[in-house]
mmCIF file of C-alpha atoms in Angstrom:
data_model
loop_
_atom_site.group_PDB
_atom_site.id
_atom_site.type_symbol
_atom_site.label_atom_id
_atom_site.label_comp_id
_atom_site.label_asym_id
_atom_site.label_seq_id
_atom_site.Cartn_x
_atom_site.Cartn_y
_atom_site.Cartn_z
ATOM 1 C CA MET A 11 -70.282 123.790 122.961
ATOM 2 C CA ASP A 12 -69.547 120.642 121.935
ATOM 3 C CA GLN A 13 -68.677 122.247 118.385
ATOM 4 C CA ASP A 14 -66.314 124.847 120.118
ATOM 5 C CA LYS A 15 -64.319 122.201 121.595
ATOM 6 C CA SER A 16 -64.178 120.344 118.751
ATOM 7 C CA SER A 17 -62.649 123.134 117.218
ATOM 8 C CA SER A 18 -60.364 124.065 120.247
ATOM 9 C CA ASN A 19 -58.821 120.145 119.635
ATOM 10 C CA SER A 20 -58.810 120.517 116.079
ATOM 11 C CA SER A 21 -56.169 123.689 116.498
ATOM 12 C CA PHE A 22 -54.552 121.960 119.339
ATOM 13 C CA GLU A 23 -53.718 119.109 117.204
ATOM 14 C CA ASP A 24 -52.632 121.943 114.212
ATOM 15 C CA LEU A 25 -49.925 123.186 116.792
ATOM 16 C CA THR A 26 -48.658 119.602 117.617
ATOM 17 C CA ASN A 27 -48.402 118.648 114.552
ATOM 18 C CA THR A 28 -46.642 121.834 113.424
ATOM 19 C CA ALA A 29 -43.921 121.253 116.530
ATOM 20 C CA ALA A 30 -43.447 118.069 115.349
ATOM 21 C CA GLU A 31 -42.864 118.580 111.646
ATOM 22 C CA LEU A 32 -40.431 121.235 113.317
ATOM 23 C CA GLU A 33 -38.677 118.795 115.893
ATOM 24 C CA LYS A 34 -38.245 116.294 112.195
ATOM 25 C CA MET A 35 -36.425 119.037 110.015
ATOM 26 C CA PRO A 36 -32.868 118.525 109.880
ATOM 27 C CA GLU A 37 -30.683 121.372 112.211
ATOM 28 C CA LYS A 38 -28.434 123.200 110.051
ATOM 29 C CA THR A 39 -24.481 121.748 110.060
ATOM 30 C CA GLU A 40 -21.807 123.976 111.502
ATOM 31 C CA GLU A 41 -20.415 123.474 107.911
ATOM 32 C CA GLU A 42 -23.841 124.900 106.599
ATOM 33 C CA LYS A 43 -24.167 127.604 109.231
ATOM 34 C CA LYS A 44 -20.444 128.633 108.128
ATOM 35 C CA SER A 45 -21.243 128.327 104.872
ATOM 36 C CA GLN A 46 -24.296 130.873 104.915
ATOM 37 C CA GLN A 47 -22.053 133.130 107.105
ATOM 38 C CA GLU A 48 -19.614 133.460 104.111
ATOM 39 C CA ASP A 49 -21.812 133.842 101.789
ATOM 40 C CA ILE A 50 -22.688 137.311 103.342
ATOM 41 C CA MET A 51 -19.889 139.824 103.701
ATOM 42 C CA ASP A 52 -19.413 142.440 105.538
ATOM 43 C CA ILE A 53 -17.286 144.810 103.144
ATOM 44 C CA LEU A 54 -16.232 147.408 105.540
ATOM 45 C CA GLY A 55 -16.392 145.477 108.561
ATOM 46 C CA ASN A 56 -18.806 148.479 109.905
ATOM 47 C CA GLY A 57 -22.082 146.929 108.506
ATOM 48 C CA GLN A 58 -22.427 150.245 105.996
ATOM 49 C CA LEU A 59 -21.536 147.808 103.065
ATOM 50 C CA THR A 60 -22.563 143.893 103.014
ATOM 51 C CA LYS A 61 -23.062 141.972 100.045
ATOM 52 C CA LYS A 62 -24.661 138.666 99.614
ATOM 53 C CA ILE A 63 -24.056 136.111 96.918
ATOM 54 C CA LEU A 64 -27.155 135.010 95.536
ATOM 55 C CA VAL A 65 -25.762 132.989 92.417
ATOM 56 C CA LYS A 66 -21.999 131.901 93.050
ATOM 57 C CA GLY A 67 -19.904 133.098 90.177
ATOM 58 C CA ARG A 68 -17.522 131.248 88.011
ATOM 59 C CA GLU A 69 -14.025 130.445 89.074
ATOM 60 C CA GLU A 70 -12.380 133.342 86.871
ATOM 61 C CA PRO A 71 -10.225 136.603 88.269
ATOM 62 C CA LYS A 72 -12.115 139.529 90.096
ATOM 63 C CA PRO A 73 -12.339 142.742 88.288
ATOM 64 C CA LEU A 74 -9.064 145.085 88.614
ATOM 65 C CA THR A 75 -9.612 148.606 88.470
ATOM 66 C CA GLY A 76 -10.259 150.080 85.140
ATOM 67 C CA ASP A 77 -11.662 146.623 83.994
ATOM 68 C CA ILE A 78 -14.501 147.018 81.506
ATOM 69 C CA CYS A 79 -17.121 144.865 83.119
ATOM 70 C CA ARG A 80 -21.013 144.489 81.838
ATOM 71 C CA ILE A 81 -23.533 144.291 84.626
ATOM 72 C CA THR A 82 -27.092 144.071 85.067
ATOM 73 C CA PHE A 83 -28.611 145.694 88.517
ATOM 74 C CA GLU A 84 -30.990 146.693 90.207
ATOM 75 C CA GLY A 85 -31.393 148.917 93.213
ATOM 76 C CA LYS A 86 -34.552 149.515 95.462
ATOM 77 C CA LEU A 87 -35.199 151.989 98.371
ATOM 78 C CA GLU A 88 -35.957 150.065 101.842
ATOM 79 C CA ASP A 89 -39.793 150.517 101.181
ATOM 80 C CA GLY A 90 -39.199 148.253 97.974
ATOM 81 C CA THR A 91 -39.235 151.149 95.792
ATOM 82 C CA VAL A 92 -37.304 150.558 92.260
ATOM 83 C CA VAL A 93 -34.965 153.625 91.990
ATOM 84 C CA GLU A 94 -32.134 152.296 89.809
ATOM 85 C CA LYS A 95 -32.037 149.612 86.984
ATOM 86 C CA GLU A 96 -29.669 148.875 84.675
ATOM 87 C CA GLU A 97 -29.072 146.167 81.771
ATOM 88 C CA GLY A 98 -25.681 145.027 80.242
ATOM 89 C CA PHE A 99 -24.586 148.547 81.430
ATOM 90 C CA LEU A 100 -20.730 148.814 80.423
ATOM 91 C CA LEU A 101 -18.299 151.010 82.851
ATOM 92 C CA ASN A 102 -14.412 150.638 84.074
ATOM 93 C CA VAL A 103 -14.184 149.181 87.792
ATOM 94 C CA GLY A 104 -12.864 151.873 90.031
ATOM 95 C CA GLU A 105 -13.698 155.209 88.362
ATOM 96 C CA HIS A 106 -17.081 156.099 90.263
ATOM 97 C CA GLU A 107 -19.279 155.569 86.760
ATOM 98 C CA VAL A 108 -22.239 154.222 89.462
ATOM 99 C CA CYS A 109 -22.322 154.509 93.005
ATOM 100 C CA GLN A 110 -19.326 153.743 95.483
ATOM 101 C CA GLY A 111 -21.021 151.311 97.220
ATOM 102 C CA LEU A 112 -21.982 149.263 94.408
ATOM 103 C CA ASP A 113 -18.470 150.248 92.360
ATOM 104 C CA MET A 114 -16.621 149.008 95.488
ATOM 105 C CA SER A 115 -18.343 145.618 95.624
ATOM 106 C CA LEU A 116 -18.251 144.490 91.782
ATOM 107 C CA ALA A 117 -13.991 144.450 92.698
ATOM 108 C CA LEU A 118 -15.226 141.776 94.870
ATOM 109 C CA MET A 119 -17.333 139.645 93.174
ATOM 110 C CA TYR A 120 -16.464 137.028 90.542
ATOM 111 C CA PRO A 121 -17.893 136.899 86.886
ATOM 112 C CA GLY A 122 -21.209 135.135 86.712
ATOM 113 C CA GLU A 123 -21.988 135.984 90.313
ATOM 114 C CA LYS A 124 -25.431 137.580 91.054
ATOM 115 C CA ALA A 125 -25.316 139.065 94.224
ATOM 116 C CA GLU A 126 -27.717 141.238 97.004
ATOM 117 C CA VAL A 127 -25.392 144.274 97.815
ATOM 118 C CA LYS A 128 -26.598 147.110 100.598
ATOM 119 C CA VAL A 129 -25.141 150.725 100.470
ATOM 120 C CA ASN A 130 -26.028 152.462 103.462
ATOM 121 C CA PRO A 131 -25.970 156.295 102.197
ATOM 122 C CA ARG A 132 -22.750 157.432 103.376
ATOM 123 C CA PHE A 133 -21.871 155.161 100.337
ATOM 124 C CA ALA A 134 -24.664 155.549 98.102
ATOM 125 C CA TYR A 135 -26.491 158.812 97.527
ATOM 126 C CA GLY A 136 -25.775 160.593 100.753
ATOM 127 C CA ALA A 137 -27.530 163.870 102.253
ATOM 128 C CA LEU A 138 -28.543 165.251 98.787
ATOM 129 C CA GLY A 139 -29.894 161.862 96.952
ATOM 130 C CA LEU A 140 -30.708 161.664 93.598
ATOM 131 C CA LYS A 141 -33.262 163.628 91.561
ATOM 132 C CA ASN A 142 -34.778 161.382 88.528
ATOM 133 C CA GLU A 143 -35.464 164.227 85.919
ATOM 134 C CA LYS A 144 -36.871 161.235 83.775
ATOM 135 C CA ASP A 145 -38.791 159.325 86.622
ATOM 136 C CA PRO A 146 -39.519 161.537 90.001
ATOM 137 C CA SER A 147 -40.915 158.361 90.956
ATOM 138 C CA ARG A 148 -37.385 156.916 91.266
ATOM 139 C CA ASP A 149 -36.239 160.082 92.759
ATOM 140 C CA ILE A 150 -33.958 158.804 96.028
ATOM 141 C CA PRO A 151 -34.423 160.644 99.151
ATOM 142 C CA PRO A 152 -31.493 162.282 101.354
ATOM 143 C CA ASP A 153 -29.583 159.421 103.607
ATOM 144 C CA ALA A 154 -31.175 156.305 101.875
ATOM 145 C CA THR A 155 -30.310 153.328 102.134
ATOM 146 C CA ILE A 156 -30.084 151.316 98.805
ATOM 147 C CA THR A 157 -30.298 147.510 98.328
ATOM 148 C CA TYR A 158 -29.162 146.322 94.591
ATOM 149 C CA THR A 159 -29.094 143.107 93.080
ATOM 150 C CA VAL A 160 -26.634 143.282 90.389
ATOM 151 C CA GLU A 161 -25.065 140.370 88.184
ATOM 152 C CA LEU A 162 -21.429 140.346 87.182
ATOM 153 C CA ILE A 163 -22.158 139.204 83.369
ATOM 154 C CA SER A 164 -18.532 139.928 81.875
ATOM 155 C CA CYS A 165 -15.170 140.805 82.817
ATOM 156 C CA GLU A 166 -12.190 142.034 80.951
ATOM 157 C CA PRO A 167 -9.109 144.572 80.858
ATOM 158 C CA GLU A 168 -9.147 146.864 78.600
ATOM 159 C CA ASP A 169 -7.507 146.915 75.093
ATOM 160 C CA GLU A 170 -6.881 148.082 71.717
ATOM 161 C CA SER A 171 -10.087 146.785 70.421
ATOM 162 C CA GLN A 172 -12.411 149.221 73.285
ATOM 163 C CA THR A 173 -10.754 152.151 71.909
ATOM 164 C CA LYS A 174 -9.248 152.642 68.490
ATOM 165 C CA THR A 175 -12.654 152.878 66.540
ATOM 166 C CA PHE A 176 -14.072 156.606 66.813
ATOM 167 C CA GLU A 177 -17.454 155.595 67.879
ATOM 168 C CA ASN A 178 -16.432 153.851 71.093
ATOM 169 C CA ARG A 179 -14.020 156.734 71.530
ATOM 170 C CA LYS A 180 -16.714 158.952 71.482
ATOM 171 C CA LYS A 181 -18.992 157.194 73.627
ATOM 172 C CA ILE A 182 -16.655 155.837 76.182
ATOM 173 C CA GLY A 183 -15.136 160.037 76.638
ATOM 174 C CA THR A 184 -18.882 161.484 76.680
ATOM 175 C CA ARG A 185 -19.899 158.970 78.926
ATOM 176 C CA LYS A 186 -16.864 159.707 81.007
ATOM 177 C CA ARG A 187 -17.784 163.493 80.812
ATOM 178 C CA GLU A 188 -21.437 163.516 82.009
ATOM 179 C CA ARG A 189 -20.331 161.659 85.089
ATOM 180 C CA GLY A 190 -17.896 164.229 85.549
ATOM 181 C CA ASN A 191 -20.766 166.376 85.329
ATOM 182 C CA PHE A 192 -22.750 164.434 87.418
ATOM 183 C CA TRP A 193 -20.393 164.869 90.588
ATOM 184 C CA TYR A 194 -19.516 168.532 89.720
ATOM 185 C CA ASN A 195 -23.035 168.881 90.514
ATOM 186 C CA ARG A 196 -22.659 167.131 93.692
ATOM 187 C CA ALA A 197 -19.381 169.348 94.773
ATOM 188 C CA GLU A 198 -17.622 166.124 94.636
ATOM 189 C CA TYR A 199 -15.087 168.418 92.868
ATOM 190 C CA ASN A 200 -11.959 165.520 92.752
ATOM 191 C CA ILE A 201 -14.261 162.946 91.574
ATOM 192 C CA ALA A 202 -15.575 164.987 89.181
ATOM 193 C CA ILE A 203 -11.562 166.079 88.188
ATOM 194 C CA GLN A 204 -10.673 162.122 87.535
ATOM 195 C CA LEU A 205 -13.624 161.351 85.079
ATOM 196 C CA TYR A 206 -12.661 164.872 83.196
ATOM 197 C CA ARG A 207 -8.832 163.257 83.034
ATOM 198 C CA ARG A 208 -10.277 159.849 81.678
ATOM 199 C CA ALA A 209 -12.491 161.179 79.388
ATOM 200 C CA LEU A 210 -9.919 164.020 77.288
ATOM 201 C CA GLU A 211 -7.711 160.416 77.437
ATOM 202 C CA TYR A 212 -10.110 159.112 75.105
ATOM 203 C CA LEU A 213 -10.907 162.379 73.341
ATOM 204 C CA ASP A 214 -7.277 162.457 72.433
ATOM 205 C CA ASP A 215 -6.602 163.012 68.589
ATOM 206 C CA SER A 216 -3.553 161.462 68.794
ATOM 207 C CA ASP A 217 -2.768 158.787 71.339
ATOM 208 C CA GLY A 218 -5.515 157.334 73.501
ATOM 209 C CA PRO A 219 -4.972 155.012 76.560
ATOM 210 C CA ALA A 220 -3.812 152.095 74.187
ATOM 211 C CA GLU A 221 -2.147 154.309 72.127
ATOM 212 C CA THR A 222 -3.847 153.647 69.244
ATOM 213 C CA THR A 223 -3.038 156.148 66.140
ATOM 214 C CA LEU A 224 -5.953 157.821 64.608
ATOM 215 C CA GLU A 225 -4.537 157.682 61.219
ATOM 216 C CA SER A 226 -7.979 156.427 59.374
ATOM 217 C CA PHE A 227 -10.288 158.977 60.925
ATOM 218 C CA THR A 228 -11.802 161.187 58.882
ATOM 219 C CA THR A 229 -11.399 164.942 59.045
ATOM 220 C CA SER A 230 -15.235 165.638 60.573
ATOM 221 C CA GLU A 231 -14.730 163.067 62.996
ATOM 222 C CA LEU A 232 -11.452 164.502 64.273
ATOM 223 C CA GLN A 233 -13.053 167.992 64.364
ATOM 224 C CA GLU A 234 -15.963 166.165 66.421
ATOM 225 C CA LEU A 235 -13.172 164.902 68.885
ATOM 226 C CA LEU A 236 -11.109 168.193 69.343
ATOM 227 C CA GLU A 237 -14.910 170.093 70.306
ATOM 228 C CA LEU A 238 -15.776 167.159 72.725
ATOM 229 C CA ARG A 239 -12.440 167.789 73.933
ATOM 230 C CA ILE A 240 -13.010 171.697 74.954
ATOM 231 C CA PHE A 241 -16.250 170.832 76.425
ATOM 232 C CA VAL A 242 -14.309 168.888 79.073
ATOM 233 C CA TYR A 243 -11.134 170.982 79.255
ATOM 234 C CA ASN A 244 -14.229 174.362 79.955
ATOM 235 C CA ASN A 245 -15.253 171.526 82.864
ATOM 236 C CA LEU A 246 -11.829 170.293 84.069
ATOM 237 C CA ALA A 247 -10.749 174.255 84.341
ATOM 238 C CA ALA A 248 -14.242 174.750 86.427
ATOM 239 C CA ALA A 249 -13.508 172.004 89.015
ATOM 240 C CA GLN A 250 -10.062 172.792 89.458
ATOM 241 C CA THR A 251 -11.041 176.736 89.838
ATOM 242 C CA LYS A 252 -13.438 174.936 92.870
ATOM 243 C CA ILE A 253 -10.614 173.533 94.686
ATOM 244 C CA GLN A 254 -8.414 176.589 94.270
ATOM 245 C CA ALA A 255 -6.176 174.965 92.048
ATOM 246 C CA TYR A 256 -5.401 178.053 89.911
ATOM 247 C CA ASP A 257 -2.175 177.315 88.298
ATOM 248 C CA VAL A 258 -3.408 174.099 86.362
ATOM 249 C CA ALA A 259 -6.896 175.752 86.022
ATOM 250 C CA LEU A 260 -5.115 178.006 84.098
ATOM 251 C CA LYS A 261 -3.479 175.881 81.581
ATOM 252 C CA SER A 262 -6.593 173.779 81.379
ATOM 253 C CA ILE A 263 -8.176 176.790 80.124
ATOM 254 C CA GLU A 264 -5.784 177.342 77.865
ATOM 255 C CA ASN A 265 -6.253 174.512 76.062
ATOM 256 C CA VAL A 266 -9.432 175.843 75.025
ATOM 257 C CA LEU A 267 -8.384 179.440 74.314
ATOM 258 C CA ARG A 268 -5.818 177.571 71.722
ATOM 259 C CA VAL A 269 -8.571 176.362 69.411
ATOM 260 C CA GLN A 270 -10.873 178.890 69.777
ATOM 261 C CA SER A 271 -9.691 182.197 71.329
ATOM 262 C CA ASN A 272 -12.928 183.656 71.376
ATOM 263 C CA ASN A 273 -14.785 180.941 73.859
ATOM 264 C CA VAL A 274 -16.676 183.035 75.791
ATOM 265 C CA LYS A 275 -16.908 180.642 78.365
ATOM 266 C CA ALA A 276 -13.392 179.765 78.746
ATOM 267 C CA LEU A 277 -12.224 183.901 78.696
ATOM 268 C CA TYR A 278 -14.798 184.210 81.447
ATOM 269 C CA ARG A 279 -13.710 181.711 83.498
ATOM 270 C CA LYS A 280 -9.455 182.733 82.820
ATOM 271 C CA GLY A 281 -10.689 186.332 84.024
ATOM 272 C CA LYS A 282 -11.690 184.009 87.284
ATOM 273 C CA ILE A 283 -9.345 182.580 87.576
ATOM 274 C CA LEU A 284 -6.984 185.474 87.151
ATOM 275 C CA GLU A 285 -8.891 187.534 89.526
ATOM 276 C CA ALA A 286 -8.346 184.406 92.477
ATOM 277 C CA GLN A 287 -4.628 184.863 91.684
ATOM 278 C CA GLY A 288 -4.234 188.707 92.152
ATOM 279 C CA ASP A 289 -4.275 189.798 88.636
ATOM 280 C CA THR A 290 -6.639 192.431 88.740
ATOM 281 C CA SER A 291 -5.502 194.047 85.200
ATOM 282 C CA GLY A 292 -4.894 190.880 83.561
ATOM 283 C CA ALA A 293 -8.937 190.114 84.459
ATOM 284 C CA ILE A 294 -9.871 193.362 83.150
ATOM 285 C CA SER A 295 -8.294 192.856 80.292
ATOM 286 C CA ILE A 296 -9.760 189.045 79.667
ATOM 287 C CA PHE A 297 -13.384 190.298 80.486
ATOM 288 C CA GLN A 298 -13.027 193.457 78.394
ATOM 289 C CA LYS A 299 -12.351 191.383 75.430
ATOM 290 C CA ALA A 300 -15.533 188.782 76.625
ATOM 291 C CA ALA A 301 -18.117 191.556 76.774
ATOM 292 C CA THR A 302 -16.798 193.119 73.147
ATOM 293 C CA LEU A 303 -17.284 189.604 72.264
ATOM 294 C CA ASP A 304 -20.663 188.913 73.576
ATOM 295 C CA PRO A 305 -21.959 192.737 74.642
ATOM 296 C CA GLU A 306 -25.629 190.881 75.398
ATOM 297 C CA ASN A 307 -24.388 189.296 78.775
ATOM 298 C CA LYS A 308 -24.830 191.046 81.706
ATOM 299 C CA SER A 309 -22.243 188.762 84.087
ATOM 300 C CA PHE A 310 -19.317 190.591 82.199
ATOM 301 C CA GLN A 311 -20.529 194.062 82.319
ATOM 302 C CA THR A 312 -20.905 192.913 86.254
ATOM 303 C CA GLU A 313 -17.369 191.458 86.518
ATOM 304 C CA LEU A 314 -15.812 194.451 84.547
ATOM 305 C CA GLY A 315 -17.368 197.015 86.565
ATOM 306 C CA LYS A 316 -16.388 195.272 89.896
ATOM 307 C CA LEU A 317 -13.054 194.697 88.895
ATOM 308 C CA ILE A 318 -12.268 198.146 88.247
ATOM 309 C CA LEU A 319 -13.925 199.461 91.381
ATOM 310 C CA LYS A 320 -11.442 197.469 92.484
ATOM 311 C CA ARG A 321 -8.265 198.424 90.875
ATOM 312 C CA SER A 322 -9.369 202.004 92.131
ATOM 313 C CA ARG A 323 -9.273 201.153 95.018
ATOM 314 C CA GLU A 324 -5.897 198.874 95.323
ATOM 315 C CA ALA A 325 -4.657 202.254 93.287
ATOM 316 C CA ARG A 326 -5.895 204.261 95.975
ATOM 317 C CA ASN A 327 -4.482 202.161 98.988
ATOM 318 C CA GLU A 328 -1.153 202.334 97.373
ATOM 319 C CA LYS A 329 -1.022 205.755 96.802
ATOM 320 C CA ASP A 330 -2.194 206.770 100.296
ATOM 321 C CA LEU A 331 0.601 204.163 101.557
ATOM 322 C CA TYR A 332 3.374 206.227 99.718
ATOM 323 C CA GLN A 333 2.147 209.714 101.108
ATOM 324 C CA LYS A 334 2.292 208.008 104.473
ATOM 325 C CA MET A 335 5.980 206.841 104.102
ATOM 326 C CA LEU A 336 6.324 210.193 102.886
ATOM 327 C CA GLY A 337 5.197 211.455 106.097
ATOM 328 C CA GLN A 338 6.966 209.258 108.392
ATOM 329 C CA ALA A 339 10.334 209.984 106.345
ATOM 330 C CA GLN A 340 9.645 213.809 106.917
ATOM 331 C CA LYS A 341 9.238 213.116 110.601
ATOM 332 C CA LEU A 342 12.609 211.129 111.171
ATOM 333 C CA GLU A 343 14.524 213.382 108.767
ATOM 334 C CA GLN A 344 13.376 215.975 111.476
ATOM 335 C CA ARG A 345 13.786 214.570 114.411
ATOM 336 C CA ASP A 346 17.355 213.417 112.973
ATOM 337 C CA ASN A 347 17.945 217.117 112.377
ATOM 338 C CA ARG A 348 17.452 217.938 116.158
ATOM 339 C CA LYS A 349 19.618 215.150 117.701
ATOM 340 C CA ALA A 350 22.853 216.133 115.470
ATOM 341 C CA GLU A 351 22.051 219.699 116.214
ATOM 342 C CA THR A 352 22.656 219.132 119.801
ATOM 343 C CA ARG A 353 24.690 216.060 120.425
ATOM 344 C CA MET A 354 27.070 215.670 116.961
ATOM 345 C CA PRO A 355 29.913 217.575 115.639
ATOM 346 C CA PRO A 356 28.327 220.001 113.054
ATOM 347 C CA ASN A 357 30.809 218.386 110.769
ATOM 348 C CA TRP A 358 29.083 215.168 110.586
ATOM 349 C CA ARG A 359 25.635 215.119 109.001
ATOM 350 C CA PRO A 360 23.794 211.021 109.170
ATOM 351 C CA TRP A 361 20.484 212.902 108.279
ATOM 352 C CA ILE A 362 22.172 212.825 104.739
ATOM 353 C CA ILE A 363 20.915 209.333 104.232
ATOM 354 C CA LEU A 364 17.688 209.900 105.538
ATOM 355 C CA GLY A 365 17.127 212.567 103.216
ATOM 356 C CA SER A 366 17.957 210.589 100.351
ATOM 357 C CA VAL A 367 15.183 208.096 101.495
ATOM 358 C CA LEU A 368 12.917 210.958 101.524
ATOM 359 C CA ILE A 369 13.848 212.223 97.967
ATOM 360 C CA GLY A 370 13.309 208.710 96.803
ATOM 361 C CA VAL A 371 10.270 208.030 97.998
ATOM 362 C CA ALA A 372 8.961 211.267 97.121
ATOM 363 C CA GLY A 373 9.932 211.042 93.433
ATOM 364 C CA VAL A 374 7.938 207.722 93.204
ATOM 365 C CA ALA A 375 4.825 209.303 94.765
ATOM 366 C CA LEU A 376 5.376 212.184 92.393
ATOM 367 C CA TYR A 377 5.883 210.244 89.368
ATOM 368 C CA ARG A 378 3.485 207.475 90.397
ATOM 369 C CA TYR A 379 0.459 209.589 90.822
ATOM 370 C CA LYS A 380 1.824 213.245 88.693
ATOM 371 C CA TYR A 381 2.251 215.686 91.605
ATOM 372 C CA PHE A 382 4.535 217.440 88.923
#
């Protein structure tokens, strides 16, 4: 009994001491509270993207769109699972090379700053999530909120030093192309198009973003850039076709066929573009060439068969239309003949005009469908 009483007194004393210690703790001033609030930024004003400063950065200019930044970041799910991690990662700010929320937050950081960025699914990986083929344990599930710890190591405007060498051109151009493929596979075709166009700037064999010439490049290096550029133009045409921008898609695919006239992938895409534009005969011609170059490819044969049937239906419909026009012209002539005989003087013959129309329609039909 005494032992229980002693234990109870001890617990009461612990609580009293804790309360006393809390009372002794200095209350935060208004300035400290304000400073804490300022360190957390609601970027969009709706709680879907917030940034909390962990380590203040240097008083240097913040990144602008297109600037080259080096960052280190780690992304975690709400249960603490690490799903993304990069060290010394290079990217152009504002060009969709990381998830949208993280990209947006970089423009608000000072060089040297370390921050915690909480990204709502809408500005992360959305309803699709993200599969990690190398490490399935890092798959990002659908509608996942991701919290990033990110450090902006350095930031500088892009200049000739980043684009004048072959290795840099190849590396950056390839990075842009692969990121374009990432967005294409997520059906974000407009973003993919932006990245493909940026890739082409680096893979151009004459002038790049910094207007540098490639006179010092070897023939093999120029050839490698050309081949990479062909890949990008093919993918660009595919993305443009998805948003039904058929005219520009055709121009993109022609950039491939000018260099590689027998590129079967480009021929396939050109055939699909022509079909979408309503040029059935042109599409048939393209698929016939593709089928000749790759006779084992069943997709070419399938597309060709569909188009031939389509052309046959179009011809039949047109023939039916001519026949209908011919029948209507005949009925009109007969009706006007009857009216003219009963109402008009014998010397006036308005049906002569209708007869001319009838002869014209019949002549076109006979010529087109070989009635002779």
